[in-house]
Coordinates of C-alpha atoms and ligand atoms in Angstrom, one line a residue:
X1 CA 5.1 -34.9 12.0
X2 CA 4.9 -31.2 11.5
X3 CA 7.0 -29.8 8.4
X4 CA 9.6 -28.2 9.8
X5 CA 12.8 -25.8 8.0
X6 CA 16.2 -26.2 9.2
X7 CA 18.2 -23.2 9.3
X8 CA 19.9 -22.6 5.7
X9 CA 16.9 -25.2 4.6
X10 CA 17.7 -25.4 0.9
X11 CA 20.6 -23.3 1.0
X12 CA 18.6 -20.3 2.3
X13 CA 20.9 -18.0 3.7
X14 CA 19.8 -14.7 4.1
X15 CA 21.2 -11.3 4.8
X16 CA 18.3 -8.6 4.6
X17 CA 19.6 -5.0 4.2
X18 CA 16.2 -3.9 2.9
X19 CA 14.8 -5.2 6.6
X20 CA 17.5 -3.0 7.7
X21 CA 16.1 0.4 6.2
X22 CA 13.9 2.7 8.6
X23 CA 10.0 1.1 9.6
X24 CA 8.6 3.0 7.5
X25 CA 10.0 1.6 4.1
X26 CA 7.4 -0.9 4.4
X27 CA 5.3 -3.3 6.6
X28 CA 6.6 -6.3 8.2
X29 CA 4.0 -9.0 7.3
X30 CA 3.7 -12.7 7.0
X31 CA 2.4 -14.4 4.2
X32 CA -1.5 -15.9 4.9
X33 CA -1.1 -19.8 4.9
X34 CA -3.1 -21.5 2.2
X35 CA -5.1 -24.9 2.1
X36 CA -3.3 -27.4 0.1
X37 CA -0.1 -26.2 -2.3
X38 CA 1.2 -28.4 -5.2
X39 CA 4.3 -27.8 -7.1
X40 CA 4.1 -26.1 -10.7
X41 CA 8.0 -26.1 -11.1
X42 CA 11.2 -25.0 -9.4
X43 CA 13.9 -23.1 -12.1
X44 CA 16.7 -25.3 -11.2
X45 CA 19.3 -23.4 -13.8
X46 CA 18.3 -20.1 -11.2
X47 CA 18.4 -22.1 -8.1
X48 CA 22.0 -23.0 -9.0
X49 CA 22.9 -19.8 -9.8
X50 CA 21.4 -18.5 -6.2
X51 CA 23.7 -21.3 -4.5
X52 CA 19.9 -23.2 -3.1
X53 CA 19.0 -26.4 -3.5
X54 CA 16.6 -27.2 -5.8
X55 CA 15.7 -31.0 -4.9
X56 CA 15.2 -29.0 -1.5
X57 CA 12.5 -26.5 -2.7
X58 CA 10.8 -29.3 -4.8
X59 CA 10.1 -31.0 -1.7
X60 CA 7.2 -30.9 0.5
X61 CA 8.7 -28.6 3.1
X62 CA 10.2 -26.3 0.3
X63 CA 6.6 -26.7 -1.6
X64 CA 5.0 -24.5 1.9
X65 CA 7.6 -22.3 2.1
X66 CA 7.1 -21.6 -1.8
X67 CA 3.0 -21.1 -1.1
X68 CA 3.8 -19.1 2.0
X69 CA 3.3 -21.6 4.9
X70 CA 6.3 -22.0 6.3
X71 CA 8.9 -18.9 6.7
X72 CA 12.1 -20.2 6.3
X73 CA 14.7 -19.2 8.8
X74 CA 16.4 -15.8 8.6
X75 CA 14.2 -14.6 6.6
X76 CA 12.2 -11.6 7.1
X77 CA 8.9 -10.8 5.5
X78 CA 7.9 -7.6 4.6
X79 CA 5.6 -5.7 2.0
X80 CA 7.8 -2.6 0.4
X81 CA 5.8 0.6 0.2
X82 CA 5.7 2.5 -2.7
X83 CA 4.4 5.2 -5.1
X84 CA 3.9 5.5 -9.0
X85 CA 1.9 7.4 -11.7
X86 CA -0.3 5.1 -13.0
X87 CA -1.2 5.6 -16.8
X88 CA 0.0 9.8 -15.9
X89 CA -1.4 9.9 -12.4
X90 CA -0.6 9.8 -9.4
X91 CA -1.4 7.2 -6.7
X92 CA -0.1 7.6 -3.4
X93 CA -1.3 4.3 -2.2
X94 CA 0.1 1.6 -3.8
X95 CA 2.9 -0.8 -2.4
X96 CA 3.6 -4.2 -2.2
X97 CA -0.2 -5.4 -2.4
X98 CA -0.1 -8.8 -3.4
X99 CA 3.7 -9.0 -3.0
X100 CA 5.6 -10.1 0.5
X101 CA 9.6 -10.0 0.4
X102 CA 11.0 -12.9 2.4
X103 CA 14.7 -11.3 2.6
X104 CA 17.6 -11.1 0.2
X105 CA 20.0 -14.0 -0.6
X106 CA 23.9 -13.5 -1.9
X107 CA 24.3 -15.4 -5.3
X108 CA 27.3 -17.4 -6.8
X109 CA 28.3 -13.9 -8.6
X110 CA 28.3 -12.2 -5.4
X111 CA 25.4 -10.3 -6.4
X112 CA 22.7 -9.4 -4.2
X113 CA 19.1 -10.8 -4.9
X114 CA 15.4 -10.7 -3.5
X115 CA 13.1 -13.3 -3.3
X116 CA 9.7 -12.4 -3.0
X117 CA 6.7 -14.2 -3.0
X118 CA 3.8 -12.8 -5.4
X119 CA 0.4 -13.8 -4.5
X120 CA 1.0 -14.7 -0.9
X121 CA -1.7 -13.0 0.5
X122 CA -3.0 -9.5 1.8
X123 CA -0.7 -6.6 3.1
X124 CA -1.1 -3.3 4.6
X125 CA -1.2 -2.3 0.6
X126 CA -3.8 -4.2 -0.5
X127 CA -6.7 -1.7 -0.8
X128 CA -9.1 -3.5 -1.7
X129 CA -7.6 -6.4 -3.3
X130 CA -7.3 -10.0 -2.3
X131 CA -3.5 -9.9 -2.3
X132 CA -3.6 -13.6 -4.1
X133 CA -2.6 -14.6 -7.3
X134 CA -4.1 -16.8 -9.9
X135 CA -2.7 -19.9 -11.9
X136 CA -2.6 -18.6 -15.7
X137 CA -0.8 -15.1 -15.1
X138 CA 1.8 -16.7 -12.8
X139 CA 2.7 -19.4 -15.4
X140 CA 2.7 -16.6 -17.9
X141 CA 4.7 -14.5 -16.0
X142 CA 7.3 -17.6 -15.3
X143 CA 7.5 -18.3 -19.2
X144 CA 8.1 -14.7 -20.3
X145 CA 10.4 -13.6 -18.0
X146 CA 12.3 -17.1 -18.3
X147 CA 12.4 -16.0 -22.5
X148 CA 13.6 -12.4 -21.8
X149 CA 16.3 -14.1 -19.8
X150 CA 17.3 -16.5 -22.5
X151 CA 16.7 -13.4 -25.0
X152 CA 19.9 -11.6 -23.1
X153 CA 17.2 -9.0 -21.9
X154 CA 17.9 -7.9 -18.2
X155 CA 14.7 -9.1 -16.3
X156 CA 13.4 -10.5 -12.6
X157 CA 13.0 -14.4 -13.1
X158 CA 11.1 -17.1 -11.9
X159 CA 12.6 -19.4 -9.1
X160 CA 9.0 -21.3 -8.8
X161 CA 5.6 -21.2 -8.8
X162 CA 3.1 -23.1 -7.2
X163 CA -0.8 -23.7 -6.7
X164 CA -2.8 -23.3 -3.7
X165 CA -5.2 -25.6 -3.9
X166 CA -7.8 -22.6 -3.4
X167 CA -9.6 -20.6 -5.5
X168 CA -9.3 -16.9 -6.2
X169 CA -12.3 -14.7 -7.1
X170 CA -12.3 -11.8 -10.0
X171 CA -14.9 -12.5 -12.7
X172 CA -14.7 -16.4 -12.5
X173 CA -13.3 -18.6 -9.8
X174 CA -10.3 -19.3 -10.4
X175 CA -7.5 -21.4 -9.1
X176 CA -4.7 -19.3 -7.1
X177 CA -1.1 -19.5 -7.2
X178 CA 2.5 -18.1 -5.9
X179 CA 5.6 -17.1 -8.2
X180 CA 8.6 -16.8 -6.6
X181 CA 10.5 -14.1 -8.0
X182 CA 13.4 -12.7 -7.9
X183 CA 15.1 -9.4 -8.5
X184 CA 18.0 -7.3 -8.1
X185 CA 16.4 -5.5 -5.8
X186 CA 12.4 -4.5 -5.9
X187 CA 13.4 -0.8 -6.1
X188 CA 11.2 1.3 -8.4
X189 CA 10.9 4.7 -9.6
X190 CA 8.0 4.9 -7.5
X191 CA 10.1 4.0 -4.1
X192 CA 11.2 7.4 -4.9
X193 CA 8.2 9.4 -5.7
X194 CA 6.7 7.5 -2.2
X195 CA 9.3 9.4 0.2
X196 CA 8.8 12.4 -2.2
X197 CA 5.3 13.1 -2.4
X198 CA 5.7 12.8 1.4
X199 CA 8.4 15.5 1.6
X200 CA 10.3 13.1 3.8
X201 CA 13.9 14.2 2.6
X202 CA 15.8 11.9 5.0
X203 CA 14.2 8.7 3.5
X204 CA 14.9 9.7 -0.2
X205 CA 18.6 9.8 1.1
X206 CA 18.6 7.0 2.7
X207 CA 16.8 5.2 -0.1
X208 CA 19.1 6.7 -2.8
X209 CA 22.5 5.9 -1.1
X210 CA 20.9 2.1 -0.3
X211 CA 19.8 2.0 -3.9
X212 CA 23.2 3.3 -5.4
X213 CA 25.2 0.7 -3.1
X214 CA 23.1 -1.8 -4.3
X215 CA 22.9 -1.7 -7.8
X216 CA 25.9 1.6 -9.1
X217 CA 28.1 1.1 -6.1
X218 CA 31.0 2.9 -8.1
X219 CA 29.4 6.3 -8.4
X220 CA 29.0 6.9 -4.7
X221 CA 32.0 8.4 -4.5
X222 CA 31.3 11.1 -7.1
X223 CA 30.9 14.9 -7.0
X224 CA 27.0 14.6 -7.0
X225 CA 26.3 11.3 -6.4
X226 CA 22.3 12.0 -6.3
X227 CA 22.4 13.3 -10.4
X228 CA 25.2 10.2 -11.1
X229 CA 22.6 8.4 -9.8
X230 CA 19.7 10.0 -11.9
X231 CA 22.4 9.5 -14.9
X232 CA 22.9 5.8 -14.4
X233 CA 19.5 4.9 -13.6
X234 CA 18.9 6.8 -17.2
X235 CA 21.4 5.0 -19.2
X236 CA 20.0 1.5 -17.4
X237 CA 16.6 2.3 -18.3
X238 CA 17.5 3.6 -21.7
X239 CA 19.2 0.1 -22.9
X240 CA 16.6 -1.6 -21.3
X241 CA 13.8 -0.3 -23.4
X242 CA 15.7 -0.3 -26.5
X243 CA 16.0 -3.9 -25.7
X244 CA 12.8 -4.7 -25.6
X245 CA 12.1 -3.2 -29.2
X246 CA 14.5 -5.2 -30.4
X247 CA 12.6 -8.2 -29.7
X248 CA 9.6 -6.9 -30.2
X249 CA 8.1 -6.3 -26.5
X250 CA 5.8 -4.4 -25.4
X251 CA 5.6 -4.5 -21.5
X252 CA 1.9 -2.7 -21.5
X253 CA 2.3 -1.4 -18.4
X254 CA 5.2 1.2 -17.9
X255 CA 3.9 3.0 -14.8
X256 CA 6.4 4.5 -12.5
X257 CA 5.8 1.9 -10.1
X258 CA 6.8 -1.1 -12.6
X259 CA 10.6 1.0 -13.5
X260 CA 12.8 -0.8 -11.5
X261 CA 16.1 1.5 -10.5
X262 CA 18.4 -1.9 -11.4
X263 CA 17.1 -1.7 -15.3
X264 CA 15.2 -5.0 -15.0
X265 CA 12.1 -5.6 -16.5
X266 CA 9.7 -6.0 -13.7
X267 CA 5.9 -6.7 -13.7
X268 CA 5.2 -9.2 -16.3
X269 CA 1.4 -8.7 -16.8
X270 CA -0.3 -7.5 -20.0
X271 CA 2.8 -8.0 -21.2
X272 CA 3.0 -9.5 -25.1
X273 CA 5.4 -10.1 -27.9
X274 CA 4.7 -8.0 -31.5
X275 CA 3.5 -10.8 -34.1
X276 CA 2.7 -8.5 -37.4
X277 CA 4.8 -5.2 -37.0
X278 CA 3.2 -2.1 -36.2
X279 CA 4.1 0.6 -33.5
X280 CA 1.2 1.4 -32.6
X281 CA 0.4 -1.7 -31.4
X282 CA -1.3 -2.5 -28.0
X283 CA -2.4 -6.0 -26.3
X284 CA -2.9 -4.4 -22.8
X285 CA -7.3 -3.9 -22.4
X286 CA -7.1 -1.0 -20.1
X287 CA -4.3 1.0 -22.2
X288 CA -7.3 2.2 -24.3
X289 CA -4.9 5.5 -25.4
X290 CA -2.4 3.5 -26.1
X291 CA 0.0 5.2 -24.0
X292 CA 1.7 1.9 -23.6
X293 CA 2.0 1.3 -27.5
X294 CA 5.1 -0.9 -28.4
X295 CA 6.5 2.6 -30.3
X296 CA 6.1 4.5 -27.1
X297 CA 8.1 2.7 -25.0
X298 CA 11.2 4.9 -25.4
X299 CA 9.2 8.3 -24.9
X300 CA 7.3 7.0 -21.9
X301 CA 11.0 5.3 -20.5
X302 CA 11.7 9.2 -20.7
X303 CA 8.7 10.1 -19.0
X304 CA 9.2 8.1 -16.1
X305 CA 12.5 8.9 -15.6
X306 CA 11.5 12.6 -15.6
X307 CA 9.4 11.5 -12.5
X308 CA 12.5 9.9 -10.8
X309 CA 14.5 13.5 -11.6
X310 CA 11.4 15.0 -10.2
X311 CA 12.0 13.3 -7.1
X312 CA 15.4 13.0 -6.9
X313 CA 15.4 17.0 -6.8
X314 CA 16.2 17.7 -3.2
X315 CA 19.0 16.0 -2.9
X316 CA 20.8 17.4 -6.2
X317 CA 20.8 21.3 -4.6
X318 CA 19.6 23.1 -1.9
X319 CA 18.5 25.5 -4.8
X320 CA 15.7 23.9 -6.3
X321 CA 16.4 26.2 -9.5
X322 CA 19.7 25.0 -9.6
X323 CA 18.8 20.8 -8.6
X324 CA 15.9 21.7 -11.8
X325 CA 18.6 22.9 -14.1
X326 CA 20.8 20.0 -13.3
X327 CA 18.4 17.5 -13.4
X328 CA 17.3 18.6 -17.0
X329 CA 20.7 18.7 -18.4
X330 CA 20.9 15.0 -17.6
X331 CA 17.5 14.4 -18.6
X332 CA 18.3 16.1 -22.7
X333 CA 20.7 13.4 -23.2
X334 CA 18.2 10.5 -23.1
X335 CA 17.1 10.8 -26.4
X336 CA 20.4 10.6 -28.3
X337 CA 21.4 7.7 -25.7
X338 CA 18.7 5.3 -26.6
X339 CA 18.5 6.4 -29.9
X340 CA 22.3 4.6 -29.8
X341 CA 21.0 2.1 -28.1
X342 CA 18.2 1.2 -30.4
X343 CA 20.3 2.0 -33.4
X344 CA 23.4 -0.5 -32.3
X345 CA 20.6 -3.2 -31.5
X346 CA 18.7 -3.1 -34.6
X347 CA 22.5 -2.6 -36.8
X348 CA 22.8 -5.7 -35.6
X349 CA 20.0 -7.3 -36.4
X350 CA 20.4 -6.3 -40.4
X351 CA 24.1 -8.2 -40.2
X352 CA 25.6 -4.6 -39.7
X353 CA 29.1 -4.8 -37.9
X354 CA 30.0 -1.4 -38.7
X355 CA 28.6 2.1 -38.2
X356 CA 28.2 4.7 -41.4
X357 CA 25.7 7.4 -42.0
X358 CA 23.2 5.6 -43.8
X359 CA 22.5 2.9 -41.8
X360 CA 19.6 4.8 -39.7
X361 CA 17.7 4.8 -43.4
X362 CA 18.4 1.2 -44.3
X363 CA 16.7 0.2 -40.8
X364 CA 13.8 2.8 -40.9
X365 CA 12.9 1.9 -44.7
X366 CA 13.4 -2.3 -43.7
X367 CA 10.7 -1.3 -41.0
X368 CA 8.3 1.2 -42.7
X369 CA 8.1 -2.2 -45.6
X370 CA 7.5 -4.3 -42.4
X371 CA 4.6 -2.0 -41.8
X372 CA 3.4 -1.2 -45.1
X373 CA 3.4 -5.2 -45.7
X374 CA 2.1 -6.7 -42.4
X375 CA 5.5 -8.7 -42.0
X376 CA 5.6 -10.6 -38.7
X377 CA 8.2 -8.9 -36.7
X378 CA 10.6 -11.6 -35.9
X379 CA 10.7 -13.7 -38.9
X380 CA 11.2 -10.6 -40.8
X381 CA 14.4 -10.2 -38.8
X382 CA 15.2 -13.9 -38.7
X383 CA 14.5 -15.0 -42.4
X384 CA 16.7 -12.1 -43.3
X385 CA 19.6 -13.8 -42.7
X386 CA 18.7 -16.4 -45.1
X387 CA 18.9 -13.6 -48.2
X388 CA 22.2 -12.4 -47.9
X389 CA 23.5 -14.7 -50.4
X390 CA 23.7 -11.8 -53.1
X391 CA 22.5 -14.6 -56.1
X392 CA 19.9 -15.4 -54.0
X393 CA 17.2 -12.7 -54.7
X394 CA 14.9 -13.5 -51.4
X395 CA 13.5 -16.2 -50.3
X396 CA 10.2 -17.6 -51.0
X397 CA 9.4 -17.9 -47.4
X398 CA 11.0 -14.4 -46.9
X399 CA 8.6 -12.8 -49.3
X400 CA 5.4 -14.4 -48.2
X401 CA 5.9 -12.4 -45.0
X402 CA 5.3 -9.1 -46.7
X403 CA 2.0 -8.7 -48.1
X404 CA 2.4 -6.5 -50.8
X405 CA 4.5 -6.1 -54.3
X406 CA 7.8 -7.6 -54.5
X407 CA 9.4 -4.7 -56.2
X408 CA 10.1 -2.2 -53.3
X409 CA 11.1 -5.1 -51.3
X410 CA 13.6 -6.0 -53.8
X411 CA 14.9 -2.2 -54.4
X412 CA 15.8 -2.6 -50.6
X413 CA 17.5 -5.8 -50.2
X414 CA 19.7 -4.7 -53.6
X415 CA 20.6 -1.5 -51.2
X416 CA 20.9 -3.5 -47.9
X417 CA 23.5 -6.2 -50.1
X418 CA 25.5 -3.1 -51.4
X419 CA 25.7 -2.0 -47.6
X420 CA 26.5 -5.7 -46.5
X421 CA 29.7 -5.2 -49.2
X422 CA 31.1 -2.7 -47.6
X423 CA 31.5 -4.6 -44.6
X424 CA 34.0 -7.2 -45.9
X425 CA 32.6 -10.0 -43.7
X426 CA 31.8 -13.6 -46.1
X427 CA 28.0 -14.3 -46.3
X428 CA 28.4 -17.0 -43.7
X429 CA 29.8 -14.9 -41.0
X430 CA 26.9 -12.2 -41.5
X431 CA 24.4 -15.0 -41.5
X432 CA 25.7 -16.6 -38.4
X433 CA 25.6 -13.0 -36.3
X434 CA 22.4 -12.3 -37.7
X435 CA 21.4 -15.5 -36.4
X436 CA 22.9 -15.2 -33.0
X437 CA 20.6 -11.6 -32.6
X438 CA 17.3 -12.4 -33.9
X439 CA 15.4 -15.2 -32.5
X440 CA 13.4 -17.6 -34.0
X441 CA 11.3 -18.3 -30.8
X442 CA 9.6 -15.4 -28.9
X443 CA 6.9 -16.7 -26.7
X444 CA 4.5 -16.0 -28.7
X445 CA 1.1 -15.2 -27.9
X446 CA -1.0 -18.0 -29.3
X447 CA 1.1 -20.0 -28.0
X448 CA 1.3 -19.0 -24.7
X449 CA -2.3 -19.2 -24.4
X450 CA -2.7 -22.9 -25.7
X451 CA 0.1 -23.5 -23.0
X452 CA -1.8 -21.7 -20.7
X453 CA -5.1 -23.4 -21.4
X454 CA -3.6 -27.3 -21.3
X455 CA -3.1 -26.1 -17.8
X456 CA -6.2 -24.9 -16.7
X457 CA -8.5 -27.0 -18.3
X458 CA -6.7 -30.2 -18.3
X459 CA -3.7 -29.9 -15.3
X460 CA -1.4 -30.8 -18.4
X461 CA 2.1 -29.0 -18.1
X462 CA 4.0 -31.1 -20.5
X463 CA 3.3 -27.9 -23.0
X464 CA 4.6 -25.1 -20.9
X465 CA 7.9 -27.8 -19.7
X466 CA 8.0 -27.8 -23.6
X467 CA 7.9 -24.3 -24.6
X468 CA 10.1 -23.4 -21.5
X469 CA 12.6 -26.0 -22.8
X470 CA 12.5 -23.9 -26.3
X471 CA 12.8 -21.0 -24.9
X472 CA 16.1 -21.6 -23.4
X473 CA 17.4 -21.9 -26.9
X474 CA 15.9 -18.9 -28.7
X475 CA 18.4 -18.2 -31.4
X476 CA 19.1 -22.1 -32.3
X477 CA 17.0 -23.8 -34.5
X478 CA 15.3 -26.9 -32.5
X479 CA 14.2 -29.9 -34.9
X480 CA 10.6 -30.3 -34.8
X481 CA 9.4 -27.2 -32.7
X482 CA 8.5 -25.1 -35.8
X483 CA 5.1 -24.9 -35.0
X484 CA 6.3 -22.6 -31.9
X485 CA 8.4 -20.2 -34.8
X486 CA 5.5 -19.6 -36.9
X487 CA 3.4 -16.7 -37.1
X488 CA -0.4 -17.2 -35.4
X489 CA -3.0 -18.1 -37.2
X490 CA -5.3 -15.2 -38.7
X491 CA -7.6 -13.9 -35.8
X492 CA -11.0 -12.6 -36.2
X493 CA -10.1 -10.3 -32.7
X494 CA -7.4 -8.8 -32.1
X495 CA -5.1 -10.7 -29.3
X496 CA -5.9 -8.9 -25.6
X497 CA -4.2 -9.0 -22.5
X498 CA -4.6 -8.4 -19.0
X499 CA -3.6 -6.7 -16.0
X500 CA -3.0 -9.0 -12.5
X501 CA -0.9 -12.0 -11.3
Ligands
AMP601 P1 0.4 -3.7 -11.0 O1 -0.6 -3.1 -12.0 O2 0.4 -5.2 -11.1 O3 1.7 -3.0 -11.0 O4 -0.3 -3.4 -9.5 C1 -0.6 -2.1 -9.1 C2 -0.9 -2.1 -7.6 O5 -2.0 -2.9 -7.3 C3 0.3 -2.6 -6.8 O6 0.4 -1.8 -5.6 C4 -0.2 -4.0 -6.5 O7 0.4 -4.5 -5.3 C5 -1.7 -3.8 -6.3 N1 -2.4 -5.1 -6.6 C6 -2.7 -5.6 -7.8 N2 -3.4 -6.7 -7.7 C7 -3.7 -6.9 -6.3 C8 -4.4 -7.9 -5.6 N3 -5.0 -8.9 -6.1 N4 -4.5 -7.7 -4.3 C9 -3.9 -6.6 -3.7 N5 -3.2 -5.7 -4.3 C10 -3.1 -5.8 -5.7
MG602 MG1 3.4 -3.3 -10.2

């Protein structure tokens, strides 16, 4: 009997207003079926959230629509075109190359969300690429997006990801997959630059008044709705990246075309958590300038939006001096917005509830001993909380994260202790908020890789069901899973990552 989706299969019900743009927004495409798919995992928590089914998805019909096979009713398939500066440059042809839309679905909170299938196949935007996915990036992609979640860290997520039973070709053969993901909306910086760098002023309106219903609905109404929406994007963005450094994230690839307009985090791929703390670190192999650099992030956040104002221009005045004038006044507030960002964050993170003078010193000295001593980023954070006990000099496990002498270290927990008095909170209430901001599991990076490789080489997923479970749970201590809090084992290389789902 031939597999066959109902209409609303699974809950599906879609209502597209992307499809609903202009043509020329993108190509309407269908994904390419593939030989034999197998089920990796369906988020259940998400498919809950988005009012589906997940028993429904998990099933053999829902495993072919989750590969590509089978187009679920209602939904429309379509590859987005876009733009972006790519590592400072410009690339007019990019778009959704290995990326096919299947609509937009309505979720329990009434907000709007795509799901898109990532690996499904070849597009108008493909180039010269094979539009398929493989295995290890998609599961990679699922876990660290899944921990950003859990990490309170606005992000796309995972709704499933499946194999293909056929294999994709770069250096190796290699076993292809789909992610489903989903998004606020796929919008990027470089949606904007596309109708820009094309001097097709009607689509930039349209796209900016679709993009500011979707995602700032309560600024369309505004004097200049087109700088509000430069302003909002900006403040999104801004939190966004000073989130990340909280946690220690470096996305390694911050091109214009991976800035989503919602302030999600959005293309998981060299993407990699901080171990040992130092901001001038890089995982990604082709950011060789280290452009990407975890310290970066903000400056480059700036960058890019500088791109989006760029674009933006002729819709902000029909005198360009004027729209450039405007645009920059909103632009010179970015660095004093995510420096409060990062500031409040990392307050935080040193049991700070209040705000005085001093406290921008206490967090830059606690990081420049971080660097001087090689501390491992989060368990310098985390293991914090277990020295603010004031007759408790540090702790033996604290201080073996800092290679070097105890002294300086000491000089600054007797400050940090002085500042924690002034608070008037009792040691356990500090402890406890410390503890609710700084995890004790990131996905870290030699772990993701064993989890990745039980996969691959065996077809064992118990590890990444594992790690996902821990995940979940980032800030609560889970008995028995300490081997995923501790720092990696010394490495003769340094860890590299890659581009490519
Ligand atoms: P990324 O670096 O992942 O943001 O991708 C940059 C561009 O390359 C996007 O337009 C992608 O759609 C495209 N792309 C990446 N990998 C492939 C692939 N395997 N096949 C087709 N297009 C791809
Ligand atoms: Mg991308």
């Amino acid at each position: 009997m031939p597999l066959d989706l109902p209409p609303g299969f699974a809950g599906l019900r879609f209502d597209n207003s992307y499809a609903r743009l202009p043509e020329r927004f993108f190509s309407r495409v269908n994904p390419t079926p593939v030989a034999n798919p197998a089920l990796i995992k369906v988020n259940h928590t998400l498919a809950e959230e988005l009012g589906l089914n997940p028993q429904d998805l998990e099933s053999e019909a829902g495993v072919h629509m989750l590969a590509g096979n089978l187009i679920p009713p209602g939904a429309e398939p379509l590859a987005q075109a876009y733009t972006g500066h790519q590592f400072g440059y410009l690339n007019r042809q990019l778009g959704d190359g290995r990326a096919i839309l299947l609509g937009e679905v309505v979720d329990r909170q009434q907000g709007r969300r795509d799901i898109q299938l990532k690996g499904p196949g070849r597009t108008p935007y493909s180039r010269n690429g094979d539009g398929r996915a493989v295995l290890g990036p998609v599961m990679r992609e699922y876990l660290v997006s899944e921990a950003m979640h859990y990490l309170g860290i606005k992000t796309t997520r995972a709704l499933a990801a499946v194999t293909t039973g056929e294999w994709v070709y770069r250096e190796t053969a290699l076993p292809g997959a789909v992610l489903t993901r989903v998004a606020a909306s796929h919008i990027r910086i470089g949606t904007f630059e596309y109708f820009r760098v094309r001097d097709d002023k009607e689509g930039l309106k349209i796209l900016a008044d679709h993009a500011m219903e979707r995602h700032y609905p309560n600024i369309a109404s505004a004097q200049n709705p087109y700088l509000e929406l430069l302003r909002a994007v900006m403040d999104a963005q801004a939190k966004l990246v000073a989130s990340w450094l909280h946690v220690g994230f470096i996305h390694g690839v911050m091109n214009t075309d991976n800035m989503s307009i919602s302030g999600e985090t959005i293309d998981y791929g060299p993407c990699a958590f901080l171990d040992v703390y130092d901001p001038a670190t890089v995982f990604s192999s082709i950011d060789q300038g280290g452009r990407y650099a975890y310290g970066n992030q903000g400056s480059i956040a700036l960058w890019n939006l500088a791109r989006l104002a760029e674009s933006l221009l002729p819709l902000l005045h029909d005198d360009m001096n004027e729209a450039v004038s405007e645009a920059e006044a909103v632009l010179s507030g970015f660095s004093a917005l995510f420096n409060q960002y990062w500031l409040a964050g990392m307050s935080k993170k040193i049991g700070l509830a209040s705000e005085r003078e001093e406290d921008l010193q206490l967090i830059t000295d606690f990081l420049q001993l971080m660097r001087d001593g090689r501390a491992d980023f989060t368990l310098a954070f985390r293991l914090l909380a277990d020295c603010v006990a004031a007759q408790d000099e540090a702790s033996a496990e604290f201080r073996q994260l800092f290679d070097m002498e105890y002294e300086p270290l000491s000089a600054w927990l007797q400050r940090w202790r002085q500042r924690l008095a002034l608070e008037g909170r009792d040691e356990a209430t500090i402890c406890q908020a410390m503890n609710q901001v700084n995890p004790l599991y990131i996905a870290r990076n030699h772990q993701v890789e064993r989890i990745l490789a039980a996969a691959l080489e065996s077809g064992d997923y118990a590890p990444f069901e594992e790690m996902l479970q821990i995940l979940r749970r980032p800030f609560e201590v889970q008995p028995g899973k300490a081997h995923y809090a501790a720092r990696p084992p010394q490495m003769e290389t340094p860890y590299r990552t890659f581009c490519g789902t």
